[in-house]
Short mmCIF file of C-alpha atoms and ligand atoms in Angstrom, two decimals:
data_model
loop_
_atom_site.label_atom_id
_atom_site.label_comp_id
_atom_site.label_asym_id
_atom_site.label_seq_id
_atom_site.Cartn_x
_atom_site.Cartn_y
_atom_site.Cartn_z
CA UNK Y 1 63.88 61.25 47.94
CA UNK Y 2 65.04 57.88 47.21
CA UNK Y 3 68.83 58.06 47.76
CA UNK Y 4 69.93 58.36 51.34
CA UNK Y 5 71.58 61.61 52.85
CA UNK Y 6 72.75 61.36 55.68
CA UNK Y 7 74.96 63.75 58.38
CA UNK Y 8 77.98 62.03 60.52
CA UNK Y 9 79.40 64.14 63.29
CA UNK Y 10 83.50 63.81 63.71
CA UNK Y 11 82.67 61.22 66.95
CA UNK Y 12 80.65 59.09 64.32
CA UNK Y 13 77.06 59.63 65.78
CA UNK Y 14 74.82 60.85 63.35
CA UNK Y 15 73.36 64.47 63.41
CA UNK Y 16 70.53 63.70 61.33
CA UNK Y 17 70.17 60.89 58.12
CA UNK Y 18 66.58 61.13 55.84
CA UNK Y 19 64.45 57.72 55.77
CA UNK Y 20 65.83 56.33 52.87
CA UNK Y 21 69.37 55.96 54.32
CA UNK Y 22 67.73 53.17 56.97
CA UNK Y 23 65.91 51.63 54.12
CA UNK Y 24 68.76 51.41 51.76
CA UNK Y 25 70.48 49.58 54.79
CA UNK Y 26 67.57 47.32 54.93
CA UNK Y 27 66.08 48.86 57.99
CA UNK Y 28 69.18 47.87 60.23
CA UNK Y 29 70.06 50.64 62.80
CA UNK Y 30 72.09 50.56 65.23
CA UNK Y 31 69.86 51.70 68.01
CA UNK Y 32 72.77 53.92 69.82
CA UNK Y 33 72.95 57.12 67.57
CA UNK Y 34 76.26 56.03 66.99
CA UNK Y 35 77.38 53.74 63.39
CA UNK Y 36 78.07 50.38 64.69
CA UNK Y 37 80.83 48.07 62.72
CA UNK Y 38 80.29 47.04 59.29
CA UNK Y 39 78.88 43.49 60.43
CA UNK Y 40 76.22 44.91 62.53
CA UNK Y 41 74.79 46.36 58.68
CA UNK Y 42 75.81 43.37 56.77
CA UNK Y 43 78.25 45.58 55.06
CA UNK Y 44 80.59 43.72 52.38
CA UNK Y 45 82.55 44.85 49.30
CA UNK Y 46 80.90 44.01 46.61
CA UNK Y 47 82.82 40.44 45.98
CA UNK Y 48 81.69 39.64 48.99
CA UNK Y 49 84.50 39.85 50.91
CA UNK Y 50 83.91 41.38 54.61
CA UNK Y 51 84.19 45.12 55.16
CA UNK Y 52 87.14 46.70 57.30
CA UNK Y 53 86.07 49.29 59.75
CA UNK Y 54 88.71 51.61 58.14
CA UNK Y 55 87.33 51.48 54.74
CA UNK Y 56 83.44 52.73 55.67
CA UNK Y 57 82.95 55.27 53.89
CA UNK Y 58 82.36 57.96 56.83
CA UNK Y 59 85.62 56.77 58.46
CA UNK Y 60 87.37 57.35 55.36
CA UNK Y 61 85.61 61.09 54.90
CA UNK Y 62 86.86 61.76 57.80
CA UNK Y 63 90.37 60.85 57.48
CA UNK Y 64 90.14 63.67 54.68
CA UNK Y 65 89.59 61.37 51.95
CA UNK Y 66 86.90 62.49 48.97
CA UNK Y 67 84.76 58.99 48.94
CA UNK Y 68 83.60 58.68 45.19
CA UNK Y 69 80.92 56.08 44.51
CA UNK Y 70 82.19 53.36 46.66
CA UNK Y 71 80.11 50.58 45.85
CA UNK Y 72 79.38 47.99 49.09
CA UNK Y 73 76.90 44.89 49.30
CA UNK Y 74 74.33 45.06 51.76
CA UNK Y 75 73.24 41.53 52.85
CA UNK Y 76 71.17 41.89 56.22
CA UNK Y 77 67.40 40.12 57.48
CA UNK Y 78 66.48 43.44 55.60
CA UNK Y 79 67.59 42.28 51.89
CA UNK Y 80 68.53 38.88 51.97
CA UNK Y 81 68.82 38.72 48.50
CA UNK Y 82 71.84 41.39 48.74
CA UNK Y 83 71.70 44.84 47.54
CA UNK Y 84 74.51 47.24 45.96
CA UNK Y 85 74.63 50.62 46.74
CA UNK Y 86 76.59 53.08 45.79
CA UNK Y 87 78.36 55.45 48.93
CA UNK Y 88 79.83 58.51 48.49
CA UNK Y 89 81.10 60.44 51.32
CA UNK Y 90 82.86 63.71 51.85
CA UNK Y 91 83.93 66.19 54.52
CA UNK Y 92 81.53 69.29 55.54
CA UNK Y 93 82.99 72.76 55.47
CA UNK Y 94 84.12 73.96 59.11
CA UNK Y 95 85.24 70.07 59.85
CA UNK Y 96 82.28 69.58 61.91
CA UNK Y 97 81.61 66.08 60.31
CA UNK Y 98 81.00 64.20 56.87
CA UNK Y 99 77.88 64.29 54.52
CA UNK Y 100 77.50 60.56 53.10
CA UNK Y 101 75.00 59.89 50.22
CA UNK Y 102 73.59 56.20 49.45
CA UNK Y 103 72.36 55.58 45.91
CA UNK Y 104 70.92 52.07 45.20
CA UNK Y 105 72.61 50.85 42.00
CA UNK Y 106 71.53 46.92 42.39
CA UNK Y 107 69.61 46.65 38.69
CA UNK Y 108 72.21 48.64 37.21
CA UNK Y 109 75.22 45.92 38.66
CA UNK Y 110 72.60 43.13 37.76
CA UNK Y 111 72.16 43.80 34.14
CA UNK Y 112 75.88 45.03 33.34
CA UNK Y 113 77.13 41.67 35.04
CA UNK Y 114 74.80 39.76 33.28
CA UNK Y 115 75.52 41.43 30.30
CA UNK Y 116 79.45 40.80 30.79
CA UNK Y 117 78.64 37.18 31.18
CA UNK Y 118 76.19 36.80 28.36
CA UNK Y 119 79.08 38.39 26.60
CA UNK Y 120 81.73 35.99 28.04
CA UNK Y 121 80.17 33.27 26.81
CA UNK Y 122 79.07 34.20 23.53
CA UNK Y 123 82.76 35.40 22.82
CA UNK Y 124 84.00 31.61 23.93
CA UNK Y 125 81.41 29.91 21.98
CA UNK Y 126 82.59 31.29 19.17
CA UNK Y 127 85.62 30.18 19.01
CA UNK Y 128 84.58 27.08 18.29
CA UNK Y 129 83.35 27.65 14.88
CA UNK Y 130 86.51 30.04 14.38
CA UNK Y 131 88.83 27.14 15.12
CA UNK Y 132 86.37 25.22 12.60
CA UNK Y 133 86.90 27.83 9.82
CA UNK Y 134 90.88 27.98 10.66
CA UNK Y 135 91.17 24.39 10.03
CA UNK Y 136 89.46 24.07 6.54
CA UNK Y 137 91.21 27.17 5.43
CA UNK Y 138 94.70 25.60 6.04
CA UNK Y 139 93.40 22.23 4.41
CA UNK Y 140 92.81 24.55 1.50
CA UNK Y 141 95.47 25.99 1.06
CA UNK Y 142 96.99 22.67 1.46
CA UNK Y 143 95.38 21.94 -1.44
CA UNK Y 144 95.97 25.14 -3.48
CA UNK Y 145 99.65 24.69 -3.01
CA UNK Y 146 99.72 21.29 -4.85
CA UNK Y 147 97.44 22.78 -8.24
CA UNK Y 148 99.02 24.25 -11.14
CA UNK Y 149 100.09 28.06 -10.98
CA UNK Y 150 97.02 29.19 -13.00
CA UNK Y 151 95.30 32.57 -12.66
CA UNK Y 152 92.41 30.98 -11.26
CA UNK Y 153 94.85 29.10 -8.72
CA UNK Y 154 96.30 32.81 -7.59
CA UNK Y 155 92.73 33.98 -7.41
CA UNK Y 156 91.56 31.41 -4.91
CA UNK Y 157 94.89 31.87 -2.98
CA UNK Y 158 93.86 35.70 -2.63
CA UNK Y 159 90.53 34.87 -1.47
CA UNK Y 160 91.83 32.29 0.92
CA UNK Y 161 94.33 34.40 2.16
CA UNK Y 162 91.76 37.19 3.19
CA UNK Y 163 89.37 34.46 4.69
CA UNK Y 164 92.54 33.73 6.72
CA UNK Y 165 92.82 37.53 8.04
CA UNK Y 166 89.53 38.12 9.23
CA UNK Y 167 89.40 35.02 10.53
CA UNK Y 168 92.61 36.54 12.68
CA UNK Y 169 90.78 39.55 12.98
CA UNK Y 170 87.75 38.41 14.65
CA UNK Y 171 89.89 35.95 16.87
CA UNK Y 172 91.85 39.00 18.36
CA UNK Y 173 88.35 40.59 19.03
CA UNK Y 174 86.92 37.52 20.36
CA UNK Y 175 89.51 36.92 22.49
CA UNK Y 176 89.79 40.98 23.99
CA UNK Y 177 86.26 40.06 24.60
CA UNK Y 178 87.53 36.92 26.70
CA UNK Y 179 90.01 39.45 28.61
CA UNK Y 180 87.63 42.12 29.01
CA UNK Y 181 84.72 40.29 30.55
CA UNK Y 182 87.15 37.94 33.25
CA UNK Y 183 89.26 41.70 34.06
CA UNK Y 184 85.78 42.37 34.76
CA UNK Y 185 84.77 39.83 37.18
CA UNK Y 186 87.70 37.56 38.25
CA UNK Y 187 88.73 37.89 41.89
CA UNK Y 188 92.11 40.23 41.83
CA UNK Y 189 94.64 38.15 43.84
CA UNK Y 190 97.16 41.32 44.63
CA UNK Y 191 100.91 40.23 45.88
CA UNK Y 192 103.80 42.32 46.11
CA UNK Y 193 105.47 42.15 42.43
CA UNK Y 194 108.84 43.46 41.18
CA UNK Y 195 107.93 45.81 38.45
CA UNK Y 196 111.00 45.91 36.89
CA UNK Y 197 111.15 41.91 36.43
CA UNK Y 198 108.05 42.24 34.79
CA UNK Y 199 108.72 45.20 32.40
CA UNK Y 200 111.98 43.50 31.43
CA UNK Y 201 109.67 40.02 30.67
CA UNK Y 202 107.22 42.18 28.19
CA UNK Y 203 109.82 44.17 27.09
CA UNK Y 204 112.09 41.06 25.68
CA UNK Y 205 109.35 39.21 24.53
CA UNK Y 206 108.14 42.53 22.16
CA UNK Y 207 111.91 42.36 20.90
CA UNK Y 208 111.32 39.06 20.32
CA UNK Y 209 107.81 39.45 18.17
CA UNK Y 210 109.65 42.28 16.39
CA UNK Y 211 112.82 39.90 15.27
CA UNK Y 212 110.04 37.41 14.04
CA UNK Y 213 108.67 39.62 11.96
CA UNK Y 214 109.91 42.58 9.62
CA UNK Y 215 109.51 45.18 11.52
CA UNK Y 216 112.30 47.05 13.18
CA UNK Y 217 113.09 46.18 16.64
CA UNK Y 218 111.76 48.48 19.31
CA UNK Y 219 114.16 50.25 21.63
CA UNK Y 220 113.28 50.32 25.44
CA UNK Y 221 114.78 52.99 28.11
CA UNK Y 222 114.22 51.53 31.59
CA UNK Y 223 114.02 53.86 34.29
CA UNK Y 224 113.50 53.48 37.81
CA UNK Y 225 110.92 50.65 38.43
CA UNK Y 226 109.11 50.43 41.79
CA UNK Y 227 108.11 47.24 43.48
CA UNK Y 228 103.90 47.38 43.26
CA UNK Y 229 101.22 45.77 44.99
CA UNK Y 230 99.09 43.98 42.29
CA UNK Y 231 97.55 40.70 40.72
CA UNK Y 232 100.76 39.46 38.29
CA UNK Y 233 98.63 38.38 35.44
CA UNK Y 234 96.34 41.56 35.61
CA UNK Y 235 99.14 43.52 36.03
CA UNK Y 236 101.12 41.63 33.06
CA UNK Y 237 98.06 42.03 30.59
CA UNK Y 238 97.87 46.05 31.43
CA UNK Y 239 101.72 46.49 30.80
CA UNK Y 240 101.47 43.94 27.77
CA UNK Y 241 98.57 46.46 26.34
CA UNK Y 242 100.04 49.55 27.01
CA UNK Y 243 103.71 48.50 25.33
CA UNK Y 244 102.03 46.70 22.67
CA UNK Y 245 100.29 50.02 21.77
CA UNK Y 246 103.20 51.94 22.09
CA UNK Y 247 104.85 49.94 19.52
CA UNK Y 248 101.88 49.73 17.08
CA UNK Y 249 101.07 53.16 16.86
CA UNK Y 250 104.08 54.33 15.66
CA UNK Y 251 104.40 55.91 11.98
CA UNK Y 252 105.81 53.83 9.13
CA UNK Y 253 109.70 53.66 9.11
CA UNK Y 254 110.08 55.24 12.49
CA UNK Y 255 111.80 52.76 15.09
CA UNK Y 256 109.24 52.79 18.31
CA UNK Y 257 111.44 54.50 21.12
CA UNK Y 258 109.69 53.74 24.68
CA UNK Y 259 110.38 54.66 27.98
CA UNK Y 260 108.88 53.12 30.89
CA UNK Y 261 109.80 54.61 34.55
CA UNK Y 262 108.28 54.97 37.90
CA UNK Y 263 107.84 57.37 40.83
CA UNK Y 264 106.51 56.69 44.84
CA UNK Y 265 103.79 59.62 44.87
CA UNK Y 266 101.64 60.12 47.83
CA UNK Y 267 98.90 58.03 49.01
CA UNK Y 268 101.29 54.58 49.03
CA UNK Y 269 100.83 54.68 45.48
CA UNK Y 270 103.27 54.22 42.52
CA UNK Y 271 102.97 56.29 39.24
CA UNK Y 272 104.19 54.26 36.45
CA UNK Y 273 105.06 56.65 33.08
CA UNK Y 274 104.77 54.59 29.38
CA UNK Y 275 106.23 57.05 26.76
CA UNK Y 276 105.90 56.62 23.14
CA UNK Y 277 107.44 58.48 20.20
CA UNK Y 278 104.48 57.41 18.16
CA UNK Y 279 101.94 59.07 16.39
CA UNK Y 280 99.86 60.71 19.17
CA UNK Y 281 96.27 60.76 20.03
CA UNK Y 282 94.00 62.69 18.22
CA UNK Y 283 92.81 66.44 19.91
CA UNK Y 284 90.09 65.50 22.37
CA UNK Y 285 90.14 61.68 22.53
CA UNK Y 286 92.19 61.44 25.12
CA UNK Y 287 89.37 60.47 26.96
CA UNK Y 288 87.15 58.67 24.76
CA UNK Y 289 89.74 56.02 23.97
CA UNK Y 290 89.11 54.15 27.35
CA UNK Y 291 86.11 53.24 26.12
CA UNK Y 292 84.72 50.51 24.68
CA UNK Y 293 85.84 49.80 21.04
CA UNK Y 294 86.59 53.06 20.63
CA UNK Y 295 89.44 53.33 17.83
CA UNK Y 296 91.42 56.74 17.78
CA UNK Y 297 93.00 55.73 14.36
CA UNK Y 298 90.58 53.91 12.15
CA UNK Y 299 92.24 54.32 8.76
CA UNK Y 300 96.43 54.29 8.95
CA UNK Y 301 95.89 50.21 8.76
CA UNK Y 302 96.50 49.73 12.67
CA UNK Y 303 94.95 46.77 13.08
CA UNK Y 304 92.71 46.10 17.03
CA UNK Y 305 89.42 45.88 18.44
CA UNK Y 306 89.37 49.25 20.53
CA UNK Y 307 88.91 46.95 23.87
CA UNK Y 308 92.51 46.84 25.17
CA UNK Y 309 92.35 50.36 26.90
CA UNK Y 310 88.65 49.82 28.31
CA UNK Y 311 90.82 46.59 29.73
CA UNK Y 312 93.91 48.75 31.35
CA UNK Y 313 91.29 50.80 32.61
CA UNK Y 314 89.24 48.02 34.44
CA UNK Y 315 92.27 46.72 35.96
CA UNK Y 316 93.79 50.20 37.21
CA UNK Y 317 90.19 50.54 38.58
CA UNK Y 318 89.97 47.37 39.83
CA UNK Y 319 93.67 47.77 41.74
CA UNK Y 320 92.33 51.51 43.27
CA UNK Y 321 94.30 53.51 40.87
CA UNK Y 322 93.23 55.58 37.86
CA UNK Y 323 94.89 56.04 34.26
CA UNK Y 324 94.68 58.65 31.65
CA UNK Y 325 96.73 59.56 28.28
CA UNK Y 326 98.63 62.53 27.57
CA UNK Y 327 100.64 63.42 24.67
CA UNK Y 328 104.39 63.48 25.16
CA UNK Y 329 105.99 66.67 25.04
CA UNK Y 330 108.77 65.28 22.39
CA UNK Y 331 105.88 64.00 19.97
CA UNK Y 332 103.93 60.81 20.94
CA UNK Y 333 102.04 60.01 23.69
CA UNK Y 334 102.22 59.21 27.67
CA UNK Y 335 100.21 56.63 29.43
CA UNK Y 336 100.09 56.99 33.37
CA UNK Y 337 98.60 55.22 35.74
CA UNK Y 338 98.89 54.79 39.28
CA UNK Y 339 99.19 51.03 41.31
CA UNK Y 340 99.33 50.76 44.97
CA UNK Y 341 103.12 50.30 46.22
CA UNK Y 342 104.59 46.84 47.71
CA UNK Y 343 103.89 46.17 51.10
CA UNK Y 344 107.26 45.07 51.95
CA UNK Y 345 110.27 46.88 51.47
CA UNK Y 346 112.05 44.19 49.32
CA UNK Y 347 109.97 41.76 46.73
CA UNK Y 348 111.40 38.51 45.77
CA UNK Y 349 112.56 37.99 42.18
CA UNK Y 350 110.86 35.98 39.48
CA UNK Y 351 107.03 37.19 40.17
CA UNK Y 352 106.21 35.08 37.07
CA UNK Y 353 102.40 36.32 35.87
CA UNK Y 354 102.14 32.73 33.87
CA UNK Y 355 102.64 31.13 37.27
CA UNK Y 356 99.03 31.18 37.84
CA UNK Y 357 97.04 29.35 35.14
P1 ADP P 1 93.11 48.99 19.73
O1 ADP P 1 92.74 47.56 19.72
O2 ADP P 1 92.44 49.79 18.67
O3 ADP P 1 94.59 49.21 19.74
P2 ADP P 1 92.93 50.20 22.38
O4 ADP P 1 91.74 50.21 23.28
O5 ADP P 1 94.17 49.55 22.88
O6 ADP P 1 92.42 49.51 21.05
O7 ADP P 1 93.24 51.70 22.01
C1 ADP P 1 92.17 52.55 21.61
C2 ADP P 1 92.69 53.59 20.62
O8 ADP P 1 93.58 54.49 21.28
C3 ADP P 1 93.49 52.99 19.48
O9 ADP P 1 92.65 52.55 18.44
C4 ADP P 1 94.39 54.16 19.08
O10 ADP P 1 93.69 55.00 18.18
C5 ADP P 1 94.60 54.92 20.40
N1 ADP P 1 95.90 54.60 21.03
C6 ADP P 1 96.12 53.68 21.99
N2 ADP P 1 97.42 53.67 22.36
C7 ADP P 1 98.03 54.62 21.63
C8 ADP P 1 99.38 55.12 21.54
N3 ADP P 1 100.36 54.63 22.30
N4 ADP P 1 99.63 56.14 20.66
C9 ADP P 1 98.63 56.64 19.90
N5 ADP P 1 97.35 56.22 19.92
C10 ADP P 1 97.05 55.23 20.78
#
């Protein structure tokens, strides 16, 4: 078979492995019957960064953890060129040892990244022309304003004004695209960030938006806020998302009610609850709306590109955590997702997200 199998006794020698294990390490062994540290393989994650002893994937099976597709780089005299592969490792019945299975996912990573790119810069070249069409549309109306009120005046002024709003539209889309593809590849930079300071920073500024516009003012119920372990600007953009959906997808008329709150769950982790009095999901796309450009609510006029989940879920995923949607008991829905917790008991004020451009 081509994906490696292999059989790690509880003392870390192996009890047997099949021959594409060794090949999907490039050949390296460790001669002893024992794994040897990451280095000996040429064992990094996949941004390149070294591997920790702690986080192989049999060392981690054994601590009791499930090990679900962990993806490492493999860069030995074996495969130079690199090679991802895709570990998963979990314990064997009776606690004699762990079962770990390789699967070589290198032209899969290759073409999505590529893709991602080729996507990232389309989506920036575009603007461009965008910013192009923006400008002769306001010279235009420019020079609508100064004609006569006639009817063909008003009818260009419709037209214009449409021009205008897809032109918005596909600058939103463009720019999701933007987010999506850099969630996707930027290093994560995780610090220790007070939660709470950052909540109350979205929060305000959605007040804000609201008093700009004509739409009622959203009303926000803080609970307790844990201190999390996360990149500020990824972290900023998921929040941002999530309460920016929770205020959109509300019914006409209906004042958005939202409550955001946290609990320390096990693991070091930090479950962070977004409640909406909105108009719920649909039955059985609770799933399906983390992904891509899938849209939930396509008539209703709720305007988006169906990328800003796909984007919370890329940086939960990115941070070790996981998300998922439920509907709210009281009507609406819930958004949870789970962050690693601070490292250090108390986090300085004023994590600022913008801090870092
Ligand atoms: P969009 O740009 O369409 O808002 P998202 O990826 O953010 O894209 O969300 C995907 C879909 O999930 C939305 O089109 C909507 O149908 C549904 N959705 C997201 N958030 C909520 C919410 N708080 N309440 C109800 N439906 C939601």
């Amino acid at each position: 078979m081509s994906d490696g199998v292999a059989v790690v006794r509880t003392d870390g020698s192996w009890a047997m492995r099949n021959p594409a294990s060794v090949a999907l390490l490039g050949g390296v062994t460790s001669g002893t019957g024992t794994i040897a540290d990451p280095g000996h393989y040429g064992l990094f994650h996949p941004d390149g960064t070294p591997l920790p002893d702690a986080d192989m994937a049999h060392t981690r099976a054994l601590a009791g953890e499930d090990v679900h597709n962990m993806e490492l780089l493999v860069r030995n005299s074996g495969v130079p060129d690199g090679r991802i592969v895709s570990v998963s490792a979990r314990r064997l019945l009776g606690d004699d040892g762990v079962v770990v299975v390789f699967h070589d996912v290198t032209a899969e990573r290759r073409q999505r990244d590529e893709l991602a790119s080729f996507a990232g810069v389309v989506a920036h070249d575009l603007l461009n022309p965008l910013t192009t069409i923006d400008g002769w549309a306001e010279n235009l109306d420019d020079t609508l304003r100064g004609m006569p009120d006639t009817a063909a005046q008003r009818d260009a002024t419709d037209s214009l004004s449409r021009i205008v709003r897809a032109s918005g539209r596909m600058r939103h889309l463009i720019n999701d695209l933007l987010a999506y593809t850099t969630t996707r590849n930027a290093v994560i930079a995780p610090v220790d960030v007070r939660l709470r300071d950052l909540v109350v920073d979205v929060t305000t500024a959605r007040g804000d938006l609201a008093a700009s516009g004509a739409t009622p003012a959203p009303l926000f119920a803080l609970g307790r806020l844990h201190d999390v372990h996360a990149d500020p600007v990824l972290l900023r953009q998921l929040v941002d998302n999530l309460i920016g959906n929770a205020v959109k997808y509300t019914a006409p008329g209906v004042v958005p009610r939202i409550e955001i709150c946290s609990v320390r769950i096990e693991g070091d982790l930090v479950r962070v609850e977004i409640t909406d009095n909105g108009i719920g999901i649909p039955a059985g796309q609770h799933e399906a709306i983390f992904n891509n450009f899938h849209r939930a609510h396509r008539s209703g006029g709720y305007a988006g590109t169906g990328l800003g989940l796909a984007i919370c879920k890329r940086i939960v995923e990115r941070h070790g955590g996981s998300i998922i949607a439920t509907d709210n008991p009281g009507g609406g829905s819930r958004f949870v997702f789970t962050l690693p917790k601070a490292t250090r008991r108390e986090v300085a004020h004023a994590v600022k997200a913008n801090a870092r451009s």
